[in-house]
Coordinates of C-alpha atoms in Angstrom, one line a residue:
Chain A
M275 CA 0.0 0.0 0.0
D276 CA 2.7 2.5 1.1
L277 CA 4.8 1.6 -1.9
R278 CA 2.0 2.3 -4.4
A279 CA 1.0 5.5 -2.8
G280 CA 4.7 6.6 -2.9
E281 CA 5.3 5.7 -6.6
E282 CA 2.3 7.5 -8.3
P283 CA 2.9 11.2 -7.3
Q284 CA 6.5 11.2 -8.6
P285 CA 5.9 10.4 -12.3
R286 CA 2.9 12.8 -12.2
D287 CA 5.0 15.6 -10.7
E288 CA 7.6 15.1 -13.4
E289 CA 5.0 15.1 -16.1
E290 CA 3.5 18.2 -14.6
A291 CA 6.8 19.9 -14.6
E292 CA 7.5 19.0 -18.2
L293 CA 4.0 20.2 -19.2
E294 CA 4.7 23.5 -17.4
L295 CA 8.0 23.8 -19.2
L296 CA 6.2 23.3 -22.6
R297 CA 3.5 25.9 -21.6
Q298 CA 6.2 28.4 -20.8
F299 CA 7.8 27.7 -24.2
D300 CA 4.4 28.4 -25.8
L301 CA 4.0 31.7 -24.0
A302 CA 7.5 33.0 -24.8
W303 CA 7.1 35.8 -27.3
Q304 CA 10.6 35.5 -28.8
Y305 CA 9.8 32.4 -30.8
G306 CA 6.7 33.8 -32.6
P307 CA 3.0 32.8 -32.5
C308 CA 2.2 29.4 -31.0
T309 CA -1.3 28.7 -32.4
G310 CA -2.0 26.4 -35.3
I311 CA 1.4 24.6 -35.3
T312 CA 2.7 21.8 -33.1
R313 CA 5.4 22.6 -30.5
L314 CA 7.9 20.6 -32.4
Q315 CA 7.3 22.7 -35.6
R316 CA 7.6 25.9 -33.6
W317 CA 10.9 24.7 -31.9
C318 CA 12.4 23.7 -35.3
R319 CA 11.4 27.1 -36.8
A320 CA 13.0 28.9 -33.9
K321 CA 16.1 26.8 -34.3
Q322 CA 16.4 27.5 -38.1
M323 CA 16.0 31.2 -37.5
G324 CA 18.8 31.2 -35.0
L325 CA 16.7 32.2 -32.0
E326 CA 18.3 29.5 -29.8
P327 CA 15.2 27.8 -28.3
P328 CA 15.9 25.8 -25.1
P329 CA 17.2 22.3 -25.8
E330 CA 15.2 20.9 -22.8
V331 CA 12.0 21.5 -24.7
W332 CA 13.2 19.4 -27.6
Q333 CA 14.2 16.6 -25.2
V334 CA 10.8 16.6 -23.6
L335 CA 9.0 16.6 -27.0
K336 CA 11.2 13.7 -28.2
T337 CA 10.4 11.5 -25.2
H338 CA 6.6 11.9 -25.6
P339 CA 5.9 11.5 -29.3
G340 CA 2.2 11.2 -30.3
D341 CA 0.8 12.5 -27.0
P342 CA -1.3 15.6 -27.9
R343 CA -0.9 17.1 -24.4
F344 CA 2.8 17.4 -25.2
Q345 CA 2.9 17.9 -29.0
C346 CA 0.1 20.4 -29.5
S347 CA 0.1 24.0 -28.3
L348 CA -1.7 25.4 -25.3
W349 CA -4.6 26.6 -27.4
H350 CA -5.0 23.6 -29.7
L351 CA -8.5 22.8 -28.5
Y352 CA -9.8 26.2 -29.6
P353 CA -10.5 26.5 -33.3
L354 CA -7.9 28.6 -35.1
Chain B
M27 CA 20.2 45.6 -81.6
F28 CA 18.0 42.8 -82.7
S29 CA 16.9 44.4 -86.0
E30 CA 20.3 46.0 -86.5
Q31 CA 21.8 42.5 -86.7
A32 CA 19.1 41.5 -89.0
A33 CA 19.7 44.4 -91.3
Q34 CA 23.3 43.6 -91.8
R35 CA 22.7 40.4 -93.7
A36 CA 22.0 40.6 -97.4
H37 CA 18.4 40.6 -98.3
T38 CA 17.3 37.2 -99.5
L39 CA 13.5 37.7 -99.8
L40 CA 12.2 37.6 -103.3
S41 CA 15.3 35.9 -104.6
P42 CA 15.2 32.9 -107.0
P43 CA 14.9 29.6 -105.2
S44 CA 18.3 28.0 -104.4
A45 CA 19.5 24.5 -104.0
N46 CA 20.8 25.2 -100.4
N47 CA 18.4 26.4 -97.9
A48 CA 20.0 28.2 -95.0
T49 CA 19.3 26.7 -91.7
F50 CA 20.1 28.4 -88.4
A51 CA 20.6 26.4 -85.2
R52 CA 19.1 28.0 -82.2
V53 CA 21.7 28.9 -79.5
P54 CA 22.0 26.0 -77.2
V55 CA 21.0 26.5 -73.6
A56 CA 24.3 26.6 -71.7
T57 CA 23.0 26.5 -68.2
Y58 CA 19.5 26.7 -66.8
T59 CA 18.5 26.1 -63.2
N60 CA 15.0 26.6 -61.9
S61 CA 15.3 28.0 -58.4
S62 CA 11.5 28.4 -57.7
Q63 CA 11.5 25.6 -55.1
P64 CA 10.6 28.0 -52.2
F65 CA 7.4 28.9 -54.1
R66 CA 6.2 25.3 -54.5
L67 CA 3.6 24.2 -52.0
G68 CA 3.4 20.6 -50.9
E69 CA 0.6 19.6 -48.6
R70 CA -1.5 22.6 -47.9
S71 CA -3.1 23.4 -44.6
F72 CA -5.3 26.5 -44.2
S73 CA -6.0 26.0 -40.5
R74 CA -3.4 28.6 -39.5
Q75 CA -3.6 32.3 -38.9
Y76 CA -1.5 34.8 -40.8
A77 CA 0.3 36.0 -37.7
H78 CA 3.0 33.4 -38.4
I79 CA 3.9 35.0 -41.8
Y80 CA 4.2 38.5 -40.3
A81 CA 6.2 37.2 -37.3
T82 CA 8.7 35.4 -39.6
R83 CA 8.9 38.3 -41.9
L84 CA 9.9 40.6 -39.0
I85 CA 12.4 38.1 -37.5
Q86 CA 14.0 37.5 -40.9
M87 CA 14.2 41.2 -41.9
R88 CA 15.3 42.6 -38.6
P89 CA 19.1 41.9 -39.0
F90 CA 19.1 43.5 -42.5
L91 CA 17.4 46.6 -41.1
E92 CA 19.6 46.9 -38.1
N93 CA 22.6 46.9 -40.5
R94 CA 21.1 49.6 -42.7
A95 CA 20.2 51.7 -39.7
Q96 CA 23.8 51.6 -38.5
Q97 CA 25.0 52.5 -42.0
H98 CA 22.6 55.5 -42.2
W99 CA 22.6 56.9 -38.7
G100 CA 26.0 55.8 -37.3
S101 CA 27.0 52.6 -35.6
G102 CA 26.2 54.0 -32.2
V103 CA 22.4 54.4 -32.9
G104 CA 20.3 52.5 -30.3
V105 CA 17.9 50.0 -31.9
K106 CA 15.1 49.6 -29.3
K107 CA 11.9 47.7 -29.1
L108 CA 8.7 49.7 -28.7
C109 CA 8.3 48.6 -25.0
E110 CA 11.7 50.0 -24.2
L111 CA 11.1 53.5 -25.6
Q112 CA 11.8 56.5 -23.3
P113 CA 10.0 59.8 -24.0
E114 CA 12.0 62.3 -26.0
E115 CA 14.9 59.9 -26.5
K116 CA 16.2 59.6 -30.0
C117 CA 16.4 56.0 -31.1
C118 CA 15.7 53.6 -34.0
V119 CA 12.8 51.2 -34.1
V120 CA 12.4 48.3 -36.5
G121 CA 8.9 47.1 -37.2
T122 CA 6.2 46.2 -39.7
L123 CA 4.0 49.0 -41.1
F124 CA 0.2 49.0 -41.0
K125 CA -1.7 51.6 -42.9
A126 CA -5.2 52.3 -41.6
M127 CA -7.2 53.2 -44.6
P128 CA -10.9 54.2 -44.3
L129 CA -11.5 53.4 -48.0
Q130 CA -10.0 49.9 -47.8
P131 CA -12.8 47.3 -48.6
S132 CA -13.5 45.6 -45.3
I133 CA -16.1 42.9 -44.6
L134 CA -16.5 44.3 -41.1
R135 CA -17.7 47.7 -42.4
E136 CA -19.9 46.1 -45.2
H137 CA -21.5 43.1 -43.7
N138 CA -25.1 44.5 -43.8
L139 CA -24.6 47.1 -46.5
L140 CA -23.8 46.9 -50.2
P141 CA -20.1 46.6 -50.9
Q142 CA -18.5 49.7 -52.2
P143 CA -17.8 49.8 -56.0
P144 CA -14.2 49.0 -56.9
R145 CA -11.9 52.0 -57.3
S146 CA -8.6 52.3 -59.0
K147 CA -6.9 53.7 -55.8
Y148 CA -8.0 53.3 -52.2
I149 CA -5.8 56.0 -50.7
H150 CA -7.2 58.9 -48.8
P151 CA -5.7 61.9 -47.0
D152 CA -6.9 60.5 -43.7
D153 CA -4.7 57.4 -43.9
E154 CA -2.6 56.7 -40.9
L155 CA 0.6 54.7 -40.4
V156 CA 1.1 52.4 -37.5
L157 CA 4.4 50.7 -36.7
E158 CA 4.1 47.2 -35.1
D159 CA 6.9 45.2 -33.6
E160 CA 6.7 41.8 -31.9
L161 CA 4.7 43.1 -28.9
Q162 CA 3.3 46.6 -29.4
R163 CA 2.2 49.1 -31.9
I164 CA 2.6 52.9 -32.2
K165 CA 1.2 55.6 -34.5
L166 CA 3.7 57.4 -36.6
K167 CA 3.8 61.0 -37.5
G168 CA 6.5 63.3 -39.0
T169 CA 8.6 63.1 -42.1
I170 CA 7.2 59.9 -43.4
D171 CA 5.3 59.7 -46.7
V172 CA 2.0 58.1 -45.6
S173 CA 0.4 57.9 -49.1
K174 CA 3.3 56.1 -50.7
L175 CA 3.9 53.3 -48.1
V176 CA 1.8 50.2 -47.9
T177 CA 0.9 47.7 -45.2
G178 CA 3.3 44.9 -44.6
T179 CA 6.5 46.8 -45.3
V180 CA 9.3 46.2 -42.8
L181 CA 11.3 49.3 -42.1
A182 CA 13.5 51.1 -39.6
V183 CA 12.4 54.6 -38.3
F184 CA 14.6 57.1 -36.5
G185 CA 13.0 59.5 -34.1
S186 CA 11.5 59.8 -30.7
V187 CA 8.2 59.2 -28.9
R188 CA 6.2 62.3 -28.0
D189 CA 3.9 63.2 -25.2
D190 CA 0.8 62.4 -27.2
G191 CA 1.9 58.8 -27.5
K192 CA 2.8 59.0 -31.2
F193 CA 6.3 58.4 -32.6
L194 CA 7.7 61.5 -34.3
V195 CA 9.7 60.2 -37.3
E196 CA 12.8 62.2 -38.4
D197 CA 14.1 59.7 -40.9
Y198 CA 13.4 56.1 -42.1
C199 CA 15.1 53.5 -44.2
F200 CA 14.4 50.2 -45.9
A201 CA 16.4 47.0 -46.2
D202 CA 17.6 48.0 -49.7
L203 CA 18.9 45.6 -52.2
A204 CA 20.1 42.1 -51.1
P205 CA 23.7 41.0 -51.9
Q206 CA 24.2 39.9 -55.5
K207 CA 26.5 37.4 -57.1
P208 CA 28.1 38.8 -60.3
A209 CA 26.9 37.2 -63.5
P210 CA 29.6 35.5 -65.6
P211 CA 30.3 37.3 -68.8
L212 CA 28.8 35.9 -72.1
D213 CA 30.6 35.9 -75.4
T214 CA 27.6 35.9 -77.8
D215 CA 24.3 37.8 -77.8
R216 CA 21.6 35.7 -76.3
F217 CA 18.0 36.9 -75.9
V218 CA 15.2 36.0 -73.6
L219 CA 11.7 37.0 -74.8
L220 CA 9.3 38.1 -72.1
V221 CA 5.6 38.2 -73.0
S222 CA 2.6 38.5 -70.7
G223 CA -1.1 38.9 -71.0
L224 CA -1.8 36.9 -74.2
G225 CA -5.4 37.1 -73.2
L226 CA -6.7 34.1 -75.2
G227 CA -10.5 33.6 -75.2
G228 CA -11.0 37.3 -75.0
G229 CA -12.8 37.4 -78.4
G230 CA -10.5 39.9 -80.1
G231 CA -9.2 38.7 -83.4
E232 CA -6.5 41.5 -83.4
S233 CA -4.6 40.0 -80.6
L234 CA -4.7 36.5 -82.1
L235 CA -2.9 37.9 -85.2
G236 CA -0.3 39.5 -83.0
T237 CA 0.2 36.3 -81.0
Q238 CA 0.6 34.3 -84.2
L239 CA 3.1 36.9 -85.5
L240 CA 5.1 36.6 -82.3
V241 CA 5.2 32.8 -82.5
D242 CA 6.3 33.0 -86.2
V243 CA 9.1 35.4 -85.3
V244 CA 10.4 33.3 -82.5
T245 CA 10.2 30.0 -84.5
G246 CA 12.0 31.7 -87.5
Q247 CA 9.1 31.5 -90.0
L248 CA 9.0 35.3 -90.5
G249 CA 11.4 37.6 -92.3
D250 CA 14.4 36.8 -94.4
E251 CA 17.6 35.2 -93.4
G252 CA 18.7 38.2 -91.3
E253 CA 15.7 38.1 -89.1
Q254 CA 15.8 34.3 -88.9
C255 CA 19.4 34.5 -87.8
S256 CA 18.5 37.0 -85.1
A257 CA 15.6 34.9 -84.0
A258 CA 17.9 31.9 -83.6
H259 CA 19.6 33.9 -80.8
V260 CA 16.5 33.8 -78.7
S261 CA 17.3 31.1 -76.2
R262 CA 14.2 31.2 -74.1
V263 CA 10.6 32.5 -73.9
I264 CA 8.9 33.3 -70.6
L265 CA 5.1 33.8 -70.7
A266 CA 4.5 35.9 -67.6
G267 CA 0.9 35.2 -66.7
N268 CA -2.7 36.0 -67.9
L269 CA -2.5 33.6 -70.8
L270 CA -6.3 33.5 -70.6
S271 CA -8.4 36.6 -70.8
H272 CA -10.4 38.1 -68.0
S273 CA -13.6 37.3 -69.8
T274 CA -13.0 33.6 -69.5
Q275 CA -13.8 34.0 -65.9
S276 CA -17.3 35.2 -66.4
R277 CA -19.7 33.8 -63.9
D278 CA -23.0 34.5 -65.6
S279 CA -23.8 30.8 -65.6
I280 CA -23.9 30.8 -61.8
N281 CA -26.9 33.1 -61.7
K282 CA -28.9 31.3 -64.5
A283 CA -31.1 28.3 -63.9
K284 CA -29.5 24.9 -64.3
Y285 CA -31.7 23.9 -67.3
L286 CA -30.4 26.9 -69.3
T287 CA -26.7 26.3 -68.5
K288 CA -26.7 22.5 -68.9
K289 CA -25.0 22.4 -72.2
T290 CA -22.8 25.4 -71.8
Q291 CA -19.1 25.0 -71.5
A292 CA -16.8 27.2 -69.5
A293 CA -15.2 29.8 -71.7
S294 CA -11.8 28.8 -70.5
V295 CA -12.0 25.4 -72.2
E296 CA -11.8 26.8 -75.7
A297 CA -9.2 29.3 -74.6
V298 CA -7.0 26.5 -73.1
K299 CA -7.2 24.6 -76.3
M300 CA -6.0 27.6 -78.2
L301 CA -3.2 28.1 -75.7
D302 CA -2.2 24.4 -76.1
E303 CA -1.8 24.9 -79.9
I304 CA 0.2 28.1 -79.4
L305 CA 2.4 26.4 -76.9
L306 CA 2.8 23.4 -79.2
Q307 CA 4.2 25.7 -81.9
L308 CA 6.5 27.5 -79.5
S309 CA 7.9 24.6 -77.6
A310 CA 8.7 22.7 -80.8
S311 CA 11.3 25.3 -81.4
V312 CA 12.4 27.1 -78.2
P313 CA 12.3 26.3 -74.4
V314 CA 9.2 28.0 -73.0
D315 CA 8.4 28.8 -69.3
V316 CA 4.7 29.3 -68.6
M317 CA 3.8 31.3 -65.5
P318 CA 0.2 31.5 -64.3
G319 CA -1.5 34.8 -63.8
E320 CA -4.6 36.3 -62.2
F321 CA -7.0 34.9 -64.7
D322 CA -5.5 31.5 -65.3
P323 CA -6.9 28.2 -64.1
T324 CA -4.8 27.7 -61.0
N325 CA -5.0 28.7 -57.3
Y326 CA -5.8 32.3 -56.5
T327 CA -3.5 32.8 -53.5
L328 CA 0.2 33.6 -54.0
P329 CA 2.4 31.7 -54.7
Q330 CA 0.4 30.4 -57.7
Q331 CA 1.2 26.8 -58.5
P332 CA 2.1 25.7 -62.1
L333 CA -0.7 25.0 -64.5
H334 CA -1.5 21.3 -64.6
P335 CA 0.1 19.5 -67.6
C336 CA -3.2 17.6 -68.3
M337 CA -4.6 20.8 -69.8
F338 CA -1.9 20.8 -72.6
P339 CA -2.0 17.3 -74.1
L340 CA -0.3 18.4 -77.3
A341 CA 2.4 20.7 -75.9
T342 CA 3.5 18.5 -73.0
A343 CA 4.9 16.1 -75.5
Y344 CA 7.9 18.4 -75.7
S345 CA 10.3 18.6 -72.8
T346 CA 11.0 22.2 -73.7
L347 CA 7.7 23.2 -72.2
Q348 CA 8.1 24.1 -68.5
L349 CA 5.1 25.0 -66.3
V350 CA 6.4 27.1 -63.5
T351 CA 5.1 29.0 -60.5
N352 CA 4.3 32.6 -60.0
P353 CA 6.6 34.2 -58.7
Y354 CA 9.3 32.5 -60.9
Q355 CA 13.0 32.4 -60.2
A356 CA 15.6 30.9 -62.5
T357 CA 19.2 31.2 -63.6
I358 CA 19.5 31.3 -67.4
D359 CA 23.1 31.2 -68.6
G360 CA 24.3 32.6 -65.3
V361 CA 21.9 35.5 -65.3
R362 CA 19.4 35.4 -62.4
F363 CA 15.8 36.1 -63.4
L364 CA 13.0 36.8 -60.9
G365 CA 9.6 37.8 -61.9
T366 CA 5.9 37.8 -61.2
S367 CA 2.7 38.0 -63.2
G368 CA 2.0 41.5 -61.9
Q369 CA -0.4 40.9 -59.0
N370 CA 2.0 42.2 -56.5
V371 CA 2.6 45.5 -58.4
S372 CA -1.0 46.1 -59.2
D373 CA -2.0 45.5 -55.6
I374 CA 0.5 48.1 -54.3
F375 CA -0.7 50.4 -57.1
R376 CA -4.2 50.3 -55.5
Y377 CA -3.1 51.2 -52.0
S378 CA -0.2 53.6 -52.7
S379 CA 0.1 57.0 -54.3
M380 CA 2.8 55.7 -56.7
E381 CA 1.6 55.9 -60.3
D382 CA 4.4 54.3 -62.4
H383 CA 4.5 50.5 -62.4
L384 CA 8.3 50.6 -62.9
E385 CA 8.7 52.8 -59.9
I386 CA 6.6 50.3 -57.8
L387 CA 8.8 47.5 -59.1
E388 CA 11.9 49.3 -58.0
W389 CA 10.3 50.1 -54.7
T390 CA 9.6 46.4 -54.0
L391 CA 13.3 45.6 -54.7
R392 CA 14.4 48.4 -52.3
V393 CA 12.1 47.1 -49.5
R394 CA 13.6 43.6 -50.2
H395 CA 10.1 42.0 -50.4
I396 CA 8.3 40.9 -53.5
S397 CA 4.9 41.6 -52.2
P398 CA 4.5 43.4 -48.9
T399 CA 0.7 43.7 -49.2
A400 CA 0.3 40.0 -49.0
P401 CA -1.5 38.7 -47.0
D402 CA -3.4 41.9 -46.1
T403 CA -4.9 42.8 -49.4
L404 CA -3.5 40.2 -51.7
G405 CA -4.3 36.5 -51.1
C406 CA -1.4 34.5 -49.8
Y407 CA -0.8 31.0 -48.5
P408 CA -0.5 31.0 -44.6
F409 CA 3.2 30.2 -44.4
Y410 CA 4.6 29.5 -40.9
K411 CA 8.2 28.6 -41.3
T412 CA 9.6 31.4 -43.5
D413 CA 8.3 34.2 -45.7
P414 CA 9.4 33.1 -49.2
F415 CA 8.8 36.5 -50.7
I416 CA 11.8 38.1 -49.0
F417 CA 14.7 38.4 -51.5
P418 CA 17.5 36.1 -50.3
E419 CA 19.7 37.5 -53.0
C420 CA 19.4 40.2 -55.6
P421 CA 18.5 39.1 -59.1
H422 CA 20.0 40.5 -62.3
V423 CA 16.7 40.8 -64.1
Y424 CA 13.6 41.6 -62.2
F425 CA 10.3 41.7 -64.2
C426 CA 6.6 41.9 -63.6
G427 CA 3.9 41.1 -66.2
N428 CA 0.6 42.6 -67.2
T429 CA 1.5 46.2 -66.8
P430 CA -0.3 48.9 -68.9
S431 CA 2.9 49.9 -70.8
F432 CA 6.5 48.8 -71.4
G433 CA 9.3 50.1 -69.2
S434 CA 12.8 49.2 -68.4
K435 CA 15.5 50.7 -66.2
I436 CA 18.8 49.7 -64.8
I437 CA 19.2 50.5 -61.1
R438 CA 22.2 50.3 -58.9
G439 CA 22.3 49.2 -55.3
P440 CA 24.5 50.3 -52.4
E441 CA 26.9 47.4 -52.8
D442 CA 27.3 47.8 -56.6
Q443 CA 24.4 45.5 -57.4
T444 CA 23.1 46.1 -60.9
V445 CA 19.5 45.1 -61.7
L446 CA 17.6 45.4 -64.9
L447 CA 13.9 46.1 -64.2
V448 CA 11.4 45.3 -66.9
T449 CA 7.7 45.9 -66.8
V450 CA 6.3 43.5 -69.4
P451 CA 3.1 45.1 -71.0
D452 CA -0.2 43.3 -71.5
F453 CA 0.1 41.8 -75.0
S454 CA -3.6 41.7 -75.7
A455 CA -3.8 45.5 -75.3
T456 CA -0.4 46.7 -76.4
Q457 CA 0.8 43.9 -78.8
T458 CA 4.3 44.5 -77.4
A459 CA 6.8 41.9 -76.0
C460 CA 10.2 42.4 -74.5
L461 CA 13.6 41.1 -75.5
V462 CA 16.3 41.0 -72.9
N463 CA 19.9 40.7 -74.1
L464 CA 21.7 38.5 -71.6
R465 CA 25.1 39.7 -72.5
S466 CA 24.6 43.5 -72.2
L467 CA 21.5 43.3 -69.8
A468 CA 19.6 45.7 -72.1
C469 CA 16.0 45.4 -72.9
Q470 CA 14.1 46.4 -76.1
P471 CA 10.4 46.2 -76.9
I472 CA 9.2 44.4 -79.9
S473 CA 5.7 45.2 -81.2
F474 CA 3.5 43.4 -83.6
S475 CA 0.4 44.8 -85.3
G476 CA -1.5 44.2 -88.4
F477 CA -3.9 46.3 -90.5
G478 CA -7.1 46.2 -88.5
A479 CA -10.5 47.3 -89.8
E480 CA -10.3 50.4 -87.6
D481 CA -6.7 51.3 -88.4
D482 CA -6.2 54.2 -90.7
D483 CA -2.6 54.9 -90.2
L484 CA 0.1 52.4 -91.4
G485 CA 2.4 52.9 -88.4
G486 CA 3.7 50.1 -86.2
L487 CA 4.3 47.3 -88.6
G488 CA 7.1 44.9 -88.0
L489 CA 10.0 44.9 -85.5
G490 CA 10.3 47.8 -83.1
P491 CA 13.3 50.1 -82.8

């Protein structure tokens, strides 16, 4: 019982921290608008333009491929 | 130059038939590369806003403008963002212009009223300029020509912010010409023929005669040996848009009942068949590049994609026929060509006080952007990665099609760039095409006309000066 209660909060805390990092990346104005494109597309665009986006964001995106909570931007549930 | 060469040869017309017939080999294409890849669209997604294209435009142009600002106003000039401005402090700001025009057609003003009739110019003395950077916007006043500038231009302004919240502009500058690679020198005269606005399907028999004369001159079936020899020096033909006439787009059949329009065919079907036959004659003899224009059957937004080869079953048999995008960029024998079918220039004409199309063409080169009014008043694909309309490097020949008259000018840039600007006139109205000499970068018009029923004077027959 104690072991299970102890295991669950930690992965969730990590995930929450990663999602928070991605949300901060979305809201950073230096890398341009975030709506309508995936976070990976926005990160690659910032990299190509020489804006030096944080590499941690890329790491997080690479470890969770296909998960819309990670890949899509903060506003993806709102149309356009 | 073209007809001077022709005149030097001995006249062979009306001479007795000879055993040897002179044949002239067309100049071979030494090098040709099509660099229009940035204008090709793969999979298209329209579920994006246009904020991306404006953001990338500003991010890409900012370093060029900061360089120019330092060249103009000293290397110590402070380039600030709008949020960092201090009152009365002289500094430089880089941003995108927005022109608030009361006469600009806007669905928000017209949604329950009749739309205003189209005008040739939408400028008004009450227009205001607003400068926007990544975070804020500010109104501009001072020594800045409001009527000449258009929305979407990225520029650097020098001045200070005043108590009323507006920015008082003392001076401003654009990104100016991009760096240019020098063209390798050529040893023989080679010509590229630029034509636009063939306007097929328009119902005018006059322009068909002109088009047929043009095709005959290029394929060497007109004139005596002198002219045929000169025509053999034409290495390429570029058709810059509006191959079909505006009247092929008539939408009368939409308003009629279905039973009346069942057997009618779109006017563009006949016109495309005529175009196919003309392209067949041309491409059998010379490499042809066909750019779509405003009235051609392709997408409306810029960059327009090439016409589909299924529409030209006869002409696509030849590999010399190339269907290309609008805008079009290519390197022909080392000379870089860049051109559009004229939508960018005519859109700026509507929203700016500039009257001369050649002046507008030069201005787009100086702002380093092919079409700053896209996507505001000119339809544009919602790019998100880059803005492909920014000039990465300066072309040697920059043309635009479908202008009211022919014009050509050589301009110089701040780093010794040399560009030949050509405004290719609408062929269906003016019967004039342009010949660009690749060796000397000079351009001459060539006009075709026949004796029409209305013509009383005998002027304008044959090759131009």
